[in-house]
Coordinates of N, CA and C in Angstrom, one line a residue:
M1 N 162.2 78.6 108.5 CA 161.1 77.5 107.9 C 160.0 78.2 109.0
A2 N 160.1 77.4 109.9 CA 159.0 78.0 111.0 C 158.1 78.9 111.1
F3 N 159.2 80.0 110.8 CA 158.4 81.3 111.6 C 157.4 81.3 109.9
S4 N 157.8 81.3 108.9 CA 157.2 81.6 107.6 C 155.5 80.8 108.0
K5 N 155.7 79.3 108.4 CA 154.7 78.1 108.6 C 153.6 78.7 109.5
Q6 N 154.5 78.9 110.5 CA 153.6 79.8 111.7 C 152.9 81.4 111.3
A7 N 153.8 82.0 110.5 CA 153.3 83.5 109.8 C 152.1 83.0 109.0
A8 N 152.5 81.8 108.3 CA 150.8 81.6 106.9 C 149.8 81.2 108.0
A9 N 150.0 80.0 109.0 CA 148.6 79.3 109.6 C 148.3 80.9 110.2
N10 N 149.1 81.9 110.9 CA 148.2 83.7 111.8 C 147.2 84.1 110.7
E11 N 148.0 84.4 109.4 CA 147.2 84.7 108.6 C 145.8 84.1 107.9
K12 N 146.1 82.7 108.1 CA 144.9 81.9 107.5 C 144.1 81.8 108.5
Q13 N 144.1 82.2 110.1 CA 143.3 82.3 110.9 C 143.1 83.4 111.1
D14 N 143.5 84.5 110.7 CA 142.8 86.1 110.8 C 141.9 85.9 109.6
Q15 N 142.1 85.2 108.3 CA 141.3 85.1 107.6 C 140.2 84.9 107.5
G16 N 140.2 83.6 108.5 CA 138.9 83.0 109.0 C 138.2 83.9 110.0
V17 N 138.8 84.3 110.6 CA 138.2 85.4 111.8 C 137.1 86.8 110.7
A18 N 138.0 87.4 110.2 CA 137.6 88.1 109.4 C 136.4 87.9 108.7
L19 N 136.4 86.6 107.5 CA 134.7 86.0 107.4 C 134.1 85.9 108.0
L20 N 134.3 85.4 109.3 CA 133.2 85.1 110.4 C 132.6 86.5 111.0
Q21 N 133.4 86.9 111.0 CA 133.1 89.5 111.3 C 131.9 89.2 110.1
K22 N 132.3 89.1 108.8 CA 131.3 89.8 108.1 C 130.3 88.5 107.8
R23 N 130.1 87.4 108.2 CA 129.1 86.8 108.1 C 128.2 86.9 109.1
T24 N 128.8 87.5 110.2 CA 127.7 87.8 111.7 C 127.2 89.1 111.2
M25 N 128.5 90.2 110.3 CA 127.3 91.3 110.1 C 126.2 91.3 109.3
V26 N 126.6 90.0 108.2 CA 125.4 90.2 107.1 C 124.4 89.6 107.9
L27 N 124.0 88.6 108.9 CA 122.8 87.8 109.3 C 122.5 89.0 110.2
A28 N 123.4 89.7 111.0 CA 122.9 90.6 111.8 C 121.6 91.5 111.2
A29 N 122.1 92.1 110.1 CA 121.5 92.7 108.9 C 120.3 92.2 108.2
L30 N 120.0 90.8 108.6 CA 118.7 90.3 108.0 C 118.2 89.7 109.2
T31 N 118.6 90.3 110.2 CA 117.8 89.7 111.8 C 116.2 90.1 111.2
P32 N 115.3 89.3 111.2 CA 113.7 89.9 111.2 C 113.0 90.8 112.2
V33 N 112.6 91.7 111.7 CA 111.6 92.8 112.4 C 110.7 91.9 113.8
S34 N 110.2 91.8 114.6 CA 109.7 91.1 115.0 C 108.4 91.6 115.9
N35 N 108.0 92.6 115.8 CA 106.2 93.4 116.1 C 105.9 94.4 115.2
F36 N 105.0 94.2 114.5 CA 104.0 95.4 114.0 C 102.7 95.6 114.9
I37 N 102.6 97.1 114.2 CA 101.3 97.9 114.7 C 100.3 97.8 113.3
A38 N 99.3 97.8 113.3 CA 98.3 98.0 112.7 C 97.7 99.0 112.6
A39 N 98.1 99.9 112.3 CA 97.0 101.6 113.1 C 95.8 102.2 111.8
L40 N 94.7 102.1 112.4 CA 94.1 102.7 111.8 C 93.7 104.3 111.3
Q41 N 94.4 105.4 110.7 CA 94.6 106.2 110.9 C 94.8 107.0 109.8
P42 N 93.6 107.5 109.2 CA 93.2 107.7 107.9 C 94.0 109.2 107.2
D43 N 94.6 109.8 108.3 CA 95.3 111.5 107.7 C 96.8 111.0 108.2
G44 N 97.4 110.8 107.5 CA 99.3 111.0 107.7 C 100.1 112.1 108.1
S45 N 99.2 112.8 107.8 CA 99.8 114.0 108.7 C 99.4 114.6 110.3
A46 N 98.7 113.4 110.5 CA 98.6 113.9 112.2 C 99.7 113.2 113.2
G47 N 99.8 114.0 114.1 CA 100.7 113.2 114.8 C 100.6 112.8 116.3
T48 N 99.0 113.3 116.2 CA 98.0 113.0 117.6 C 96.9 112.4 117.2
G49 N 96.1 111.3 117.7 CA 94.7 111.2 117.4 C 94.0 110.3 118.5
E50 N 92.6 109.6 117.9 CA 91.9 109.2 118.4 C 92.1 107.8 117.8
G51 N 91.3 106.8 118.9 CA 90.7 105.9 118.3 C 92.0 104.4 118.1
A52 N 93.4 104.5 118.9 CA 93.9 103.5 119.4 C 93.4 102.1 119.8
Q53 N 92.3 102.3 120.4 CA 91.7 101.1 120.7 C 91.4 100.1 119.4
K54 N 91.1 101.0 118.6 CA 90.9 100.2 117.0 C 92.0 99.5 116.5
W55 N 93.6 99.8 117.2 CA 94.3 99.4 116.4 C 94.8 97.8 117.1
G56 N 96.3 97.1 116.2 CA 96.4 95.8 116.6 C 97.7 95.6 116.6
L57 N 98.5 94.8 117.6 CA 99.8 94.6 117.5 C 99.7 92.9 116.9
W58 N 100.6 93.0 116.0 CA 101.2 91.7 115.7 C 102.9 91.2 116.9
V59 N 102.6 89.8 117.2 CA 103.7 89.2 118.3 C 104.7 88.9 117.4
G60 N 105.4 88.9 116.5 CA 105.8 88.2 115.6 C 105.6 88.8 113.8
D61 N 106.2 88.0 113.0 CA 106.1 88.5 111.5 C 104.6 87.8 111.4
P62 N 103.4 88.7 111.1 CA 102.2 87.8 110.4 C 102.3 87.1 109.2
G63 N 103.2 87.4 108.3 CA 102.9 86.7 107.2 C 104.1 85.7 107.0
A64 N 104.5 85.0 107.9 CA 105.4 84.4 108.4 C 104.5 83.0 108.7
S65 N 103.2 83.2 109.0 CA 102.1 82.3 109.0 C 101.2 82.1 107.8
G66 N 101.3 83.3 107.2 CA 100.3 83.6 106.0 C 99.9 82.6 105.3
K67 N 98.4 82.6 104.8 CA 98.2 81.4 104.1 C 97.6 81.8 102.6
M68 N 97.4 81.5 101.6 CA 96.5 81.6 100.1 C 95.5 81.6 100.4
A69 N 94.6 82.3 100.1 CA 92.8 82.1 100.5 C 92.6 80.5 99.8
S70 N 93.3 80.0 98.9 CA 92.9 78.9 98.6 C 93.5 77.5 99.4
E71 N 94.3 78.2 100.0 CA 95.0 77.2 101.2 C 93.8 77.2 102.1
I72 N 93.2 78.2 102.8 CA 92.4 77.9 104.0 C 91.1 77.6 103.5
S73 N 91.1 77.7 102.3 CA 89.2 77.2 101.8 C 89.3 75.3 102.1
L74 N 90.6 75.0 102.0 CA 91.0 73.1 101.6 C 91.4 73.2 103.4
H75 N 92.2 73.8 104.2 CA 92.8 73.4 105.6 C 92.7 75.0 105.9
A76 N 92.0 75.3 106.7 CA 91.4 76.8 108.2 C 92.7 76.4 108.8
P77 N 93.7 76.9 109.2 CA 94.9 77.3 110.2 C 93.5 77.7 111.4
A78 N 93.6 77.4 112.8 CA 93.4 77.3 114.1 C 93.0 79.1 114.2
W79 N 93.8 79.7 113.8 CA 93.6 81.5 113.7 C 92.7 81.8 113.0
Y80 N 92.2 81.3 111.8 CA 91.7 81.9 110.7 C 89.8 82.2 111.4
N81 N 89.7 83.4 111.7 CA 88.2 83.6 111.6 C 87.4 84.2 110.5
L82 N 86.6 83.3 109.7 CA 86.2 83.9 108.8 C 85.2 85.0 108.7
L83 N 84.7 85.5 109.5 CA 84.2 86.7 109.5 C 85.1 88.1 110.0
D84 N 86.3 87.8 110.3 CA 86.9 89.0 110.6 C 88.8 88.3 110.2
W85 N 88.9 88.8 109.2 CA 90.3 88.1 108.7 C 91.4 89.5 108.1
W86 N 92.7 89.0 108.1 CA 93.5 90.3 107.2 C 94.3 89.4 106.4
K87 N 94.6 90.3 105.6 CA 95.6 90.1 104.4 C 96.5 91.1 104.0
E88 N 97.8 90.8 103.5 CA 98.6 91.6 103.2 C 99.0 91.8 101.6
E89 N 100.0 92.8 101.3 CA 100.5 93.1 100.3 C 100.4 92.1 99.4
H90 N 101.0 90.6 99.7 CA 101.1 89.6 99.0 C 100.4 88.7 98.7
N91 N 98.7 89.1 99.2 CA 97.6 88.4 99.3 C 97.5 87.4 100.2
L92 N 98.6 87.4 101.5 CA 98.5 86.4 102.2 C 97.4 86.9 103.3
V93 N 96.4 85.2 103.6 CA 96.0 85.8 104.7 C 96.5 85.4 105.9
M94 N 96.6 86.5 107.0 CA 97.5 86.4 108.1 C 96.7 86.3 109.7
P95 N 97.2 85.9 110.3 CA 96.5 86.0 111.7 C 95.8 87.4 112.0
N96 N 95.3 87.5 113.0 CA 94.6 88.7 113.5 C 95.7 89.6 114.5
P97 N 95.6 90.4 114.3 CA 96.5 90.7 115.8 C 96.2 91.3 116.8
V98 N 96.4 91.1 118.0 CA 95.7 91.4 119.1 C 96.0 93.1 119.5
A99 N 94.9 93.2 120.7 CA 94.5 94.6 120.2 C 96.0 95.6 121.2
L100 N 96.1 96.5 120.6 CA 97.1 97.4 120.9 C 96.9 97.5 122.5
P101 N 98.0 97.2 123.7 CA 98.1 97.3 124.8 C 98.6 98.8 125.0
T102 N 98.1 99.8 126.1 CA 98.5 100.9 126.2 C 100.0 100.9 126.6
G103 N 100.6 102.0 126.4 CA 101.9 102.3 126.8 C 102.8 102.7 125.6
Q104 N 104.3 102.5 125.2 CA 104.8 103.5 124.9 C 105.6 102.7 123.9
Y105 N 105.8 102.9 122.6 CA 106.7 102.0 121.7 C 107.2 102.5 121.0
K106 N 108.6 102.2 120.4 CA 109.5 102.7 119.8 C 109.0 102.2 118.2
V107 N 108.5 103.4 117.3 CA 108.1 102.7 116.3 C 109.0 103.3 114.7
Y108 N 108.8 102.8 113.7 CA 109.5 103.2 112.4 C 109.1 102.7 111.6
G109 N 109.2 103.2 110.2 CA 109.0 102.6 108.9 C 109.7 102.9 107.9
D110 N 109.6 102.6 106.4 CA 110.7 102.9 105.6 C 111.3 104.4 105.4
T111 N 110.6 105.4 106.0 CA 111.0 106.8 105.2 C 111.1 107.4 106.9
T112 N 111.6 107.1 107.7 CA 112.2 107.6 109.0 C 113.5 107.9 109.5
V113 N 113.4 109.1 109.6 CA 114.3 110.2 109.7 C 115.3 110.0 110.9
G114 N 116.0 110.0 111.3 CA 116.9 109.7 112.6 C 116.3 108.6 113.7
G115 N 116.0 107.5 113.1 CA 115.7 106.7 113.7 C 114.2 106.3 114.4
A116 N 113.9 105.2 115.5 CA 112.9 105.3 116.0 C 112.4 106.5 116.5
K117 N 110.9 106.5 116.4 CA 110.0 107.6 117.2 C 109.3 107.1 118.3
L118 N 108.7 107.8 119.2 CA 108.0 107.3 120.3 C 106.6 107.8 120.2
L119 N 105.8 106.3 120.1 CA 104.9 106.6 119.9 C 103.9 106.4 122.0
T120 N 102.8 107.3 121.7 CA 102.3 106.8 123.1 C 100.9 106.8 122.8
V121 N 100.1 105.3 123.6 CA 99.1 105.2 123.4 C 98.7 105.2 124.7
K122 N 97.4 105.8 125.1 CA 96.6 106.2 126.4 C 95.6 105.4 126.4
D123 N 94.8 104.9 127.7 CA 94.4 104.0 128.5 C 92.6 104.5 127.6
D124 N 92.1 106.1 127.1 CA 91.3 106.3 126.7 C 91.5 105.9 125.0
G125 N 92.4 105.8 124.3 CA 92.2 105.5 123.1 C 93.0 106.2 122.5
S126 N 93.4 107.3 123.0 CA 94.2 108.2 122.4 C 95.7 108.1 122.2
W127 N 96.3 108.5 121.1 CA 97.8 108.5 120.9 C 98.4 109.6 120.5
E128 N 100.0 109.9 120.7 CA 100.7 110.6 120.3 C 102.0 110.3 120.0
L129 N 102.5 111.1 119.0 CA 103.4 110.7 118.7 C 105.2 112.0 119.3
A130 N 106.2 111.5 118.7 CA 107.0 112.8 119.7 C 106.7 114.2 118.8
E131 N 106.7 115.5 119.2 CA 106.3 116.5 118.7 C 107.3 116.7 117.1
G132 N 106.4 117.2 116.2 CA 106.9 117.4 114.7 C 106.9 116.2 114.0
V133 N 106.8 115.0 114.5 CA 106.6 113.6 113.7 C 105.4 113.4 113.4
T134 N 105.1 112.5 112.2 CA 103.5 112.2 111.9 C 103.5 110.8 111.5
I135 N 102.1 110.3 111.5 CA 102.0 109.1 111.4 C 102.6 108.4 109.7
D136 N 102.7 109.4 109.1 CA 102.9 109.1 108.0 C 104.5 108.7 108.1
D137 N 105.3 109.3 108.8 CA 106.9 109.6 108.8 C 106.8 108.2 109.7
V138 N 106.2 107.4 110.5 CA 106.5 106.2 111.1 C 105.9 104.8 109.8
T139 N 105.1 105.4 109.1 CA 104.4 104.4 108.5 C 105.7 103.5 107.3
H140 N 105.4 102.0 107.4 CA 106.5 101.5 106.7 C 105.4 101.1 105.6
H141 N 105.8 102.2 104.3 CA 104.7 101.6 103.3 C 104.6 100.5 102.4
P142 N 106.1 99.8 101.9 CA 105.7 99.0 101.4 C 104.9 97.8 101.9
C143 N 104.8 97.7 103.3 CA 103.3 96.6 103.9 C 102.2 97.3 103.7
K144 N 101.0 96.7 103.5 CA 99.8 97.0 103.5 C 99.1 95.7 104.4
A145 N 97.8 96.3 104.9 CA 97.0 95.2 105.7 C 96.0 95.6 105.8
Y146 N 94.8 95.0 105.3 CA 93.8 95.4 104.7 C 92.9 94.1 105.9
R147 N 92.1 94.6 106.4 CA 90.9 93.9 107.6 C 89.8 93.8 106.7
Y148 N 89.4 92.7 106.7 CA 88.1 92.0 105.9 C 86.7 91.4 106.9
M149 N 86.0 91.9 107.1 CA 84.7 91.8 108.0 C 83.2 91.5 107.5
G150 N 82.8 90.3 107.8 CA 81.3 89.8 107.1 C 80.5 89.8 108.6
A151 N 79.4 89.9 108.5 CA 78.1 89.0 108.9 C 77.9 88.0 108.8
K152 N 77.3 87.1 110.1 CA 76.7 85.7 110.0 C 76.0 85.5 108.9
G153 N 76.3 84.8 108.3 CA 75.3 84.5 106.8 C 75.9 85.3 105.6
S154 N 76.3 85.8 105.8 CA 77.1 86.9 104.3 C 77.9 85.7 103.3
G155 N 78.7 85.2 104.2 CA 79.3 84.0 103.3 C 80.8 84.4 102.7
C156 N 80.8 85.5 103.8 CA 82.6 86.4 104.1 C 83.4 85.2 103.9
A157 N 84.5 85.4 103.5 CA 85.2 84.6 103.5 C 86.9 84.6 102.8
A158 N 87.8 83.8 103.2 CA 89.1 84.7 102.0 C 89.0 84.1 100.7
D159 N 88.3 82.9 100.6 CA 87.6 82.5 99.3 C 86.5 83.5 98.7
N160 N 86.0 84.4 99.1 CA 84.9 85.2 99.1 C 85.1 86.7 99.2
E161 N 85.7 87.5 98.9 CA 86.2 88.8 99.5 C 84.7 89.7 99.4
A162 N 84.6 89.4 98.2 CA 83.3 89.8 97.7 C 82.3 90.5 98.8
A163 N 82.0 89.0 99.2 CA 81.1 89.2 100.4 C 81.4 89.7 101.9
C164 N 82.5 90.2 101.6 CA 83.1 90.7 103.3 C 82.7 91.8 103.2
T165 N 81.4 92.6 103.6 CA 81.3 94.2 103.4 C 80.8 95.0 104.8
D166 N 81.2 94.3 105.8 CA 80.7 94.9 107.7 C 81.7 96.2 107.8
H167 N 81.5 96.7 108.3 CA 82.2 97.9 108.5 C 82.7 98.7 107.5
K168 N 82.7 98.6 106.0 CA 83.0 99.5 104.9 C 84.2 98.5 104.6
S169 N 84.3 96.9 105.1 CA 85.8 96.4 104.3 C 85.4 96.5 102.7
P170 N 86.9 96.1 102.7 CA 88.2 95.9 103.2 C 88.2 97.3 103.9
V171 N 89.3 97.4 104.9 CA 89.6 98.7 105.5 C 91.1 98.0 105.4
E172 N 91.9 99.4 105.4 CA 93.2 99.3 105.1 C 93.8 100.2 106.2
Y173 N 94.6 99.5 107.0 CA 95.8 100.3 108.3 C 97.2 100.5 107.5
R174 N 97.7 101.1 108.8 CA 99.3 101.5 108.2 C 99.7 100.5 109.0
V175 N 101.5 100.1 109.0 CA 101.9 99.5 109.7 C 102.9 100.3 110.0
L176 N 103.5 99.8 111.2 CA 104.3 100.7 111.9 C 105.3 99.5 112.6
I177 N 106.6 99.6 112.6 CA 107.7 98.5 112.8 C 107.8 98.8 114.0
V178 N 107.6 97.8 115.2 CA 108.3 98.5 116.7 C 109.7 97.7 116.5
E179 N 110.0 98.6 117.1 CA 111.8 98.4 117.6 C 111.8 97.6 118.9
E180 N 112.3 97.1 119.2 CA 112.4 96.4 120.3 C 114.0 96.5 121.3

């Protein structure tokens, strides 16, 4: 009798461990990505290019701090710059990225095959991906990032997008996920 109670207790403990392992695997799959690159590169077939000094890096998910334009017009967050602001695909205005530092990044997107690819950004603003890899290969297509810019006195604001016409705004940037 004692043996069967012990066996039942061991089986229950094993089920609990299995459930914990499954829960851990599910949570690991849902761990948010931490960094994103906003890449201004119109030609998706390019594997090298210039102008990375105009790219940006979001440390953390910028959408997590995002606000609707109506919220910003009532209570603008400290990070909001009314003459230079960003909006994502769900119409959330988000914090501006910082300038992308030179260096190497492992990047990927929704169609990247074989894992993250190496992106090298040089001091002169040139950039290159591994041989045979294009910027489109590492773009996360579901994410959209639009930059809106306006001149002083233009009325440019998140709730007045039409007035944001500097630098041919809005300017669409590609979004690349940075692997840690």
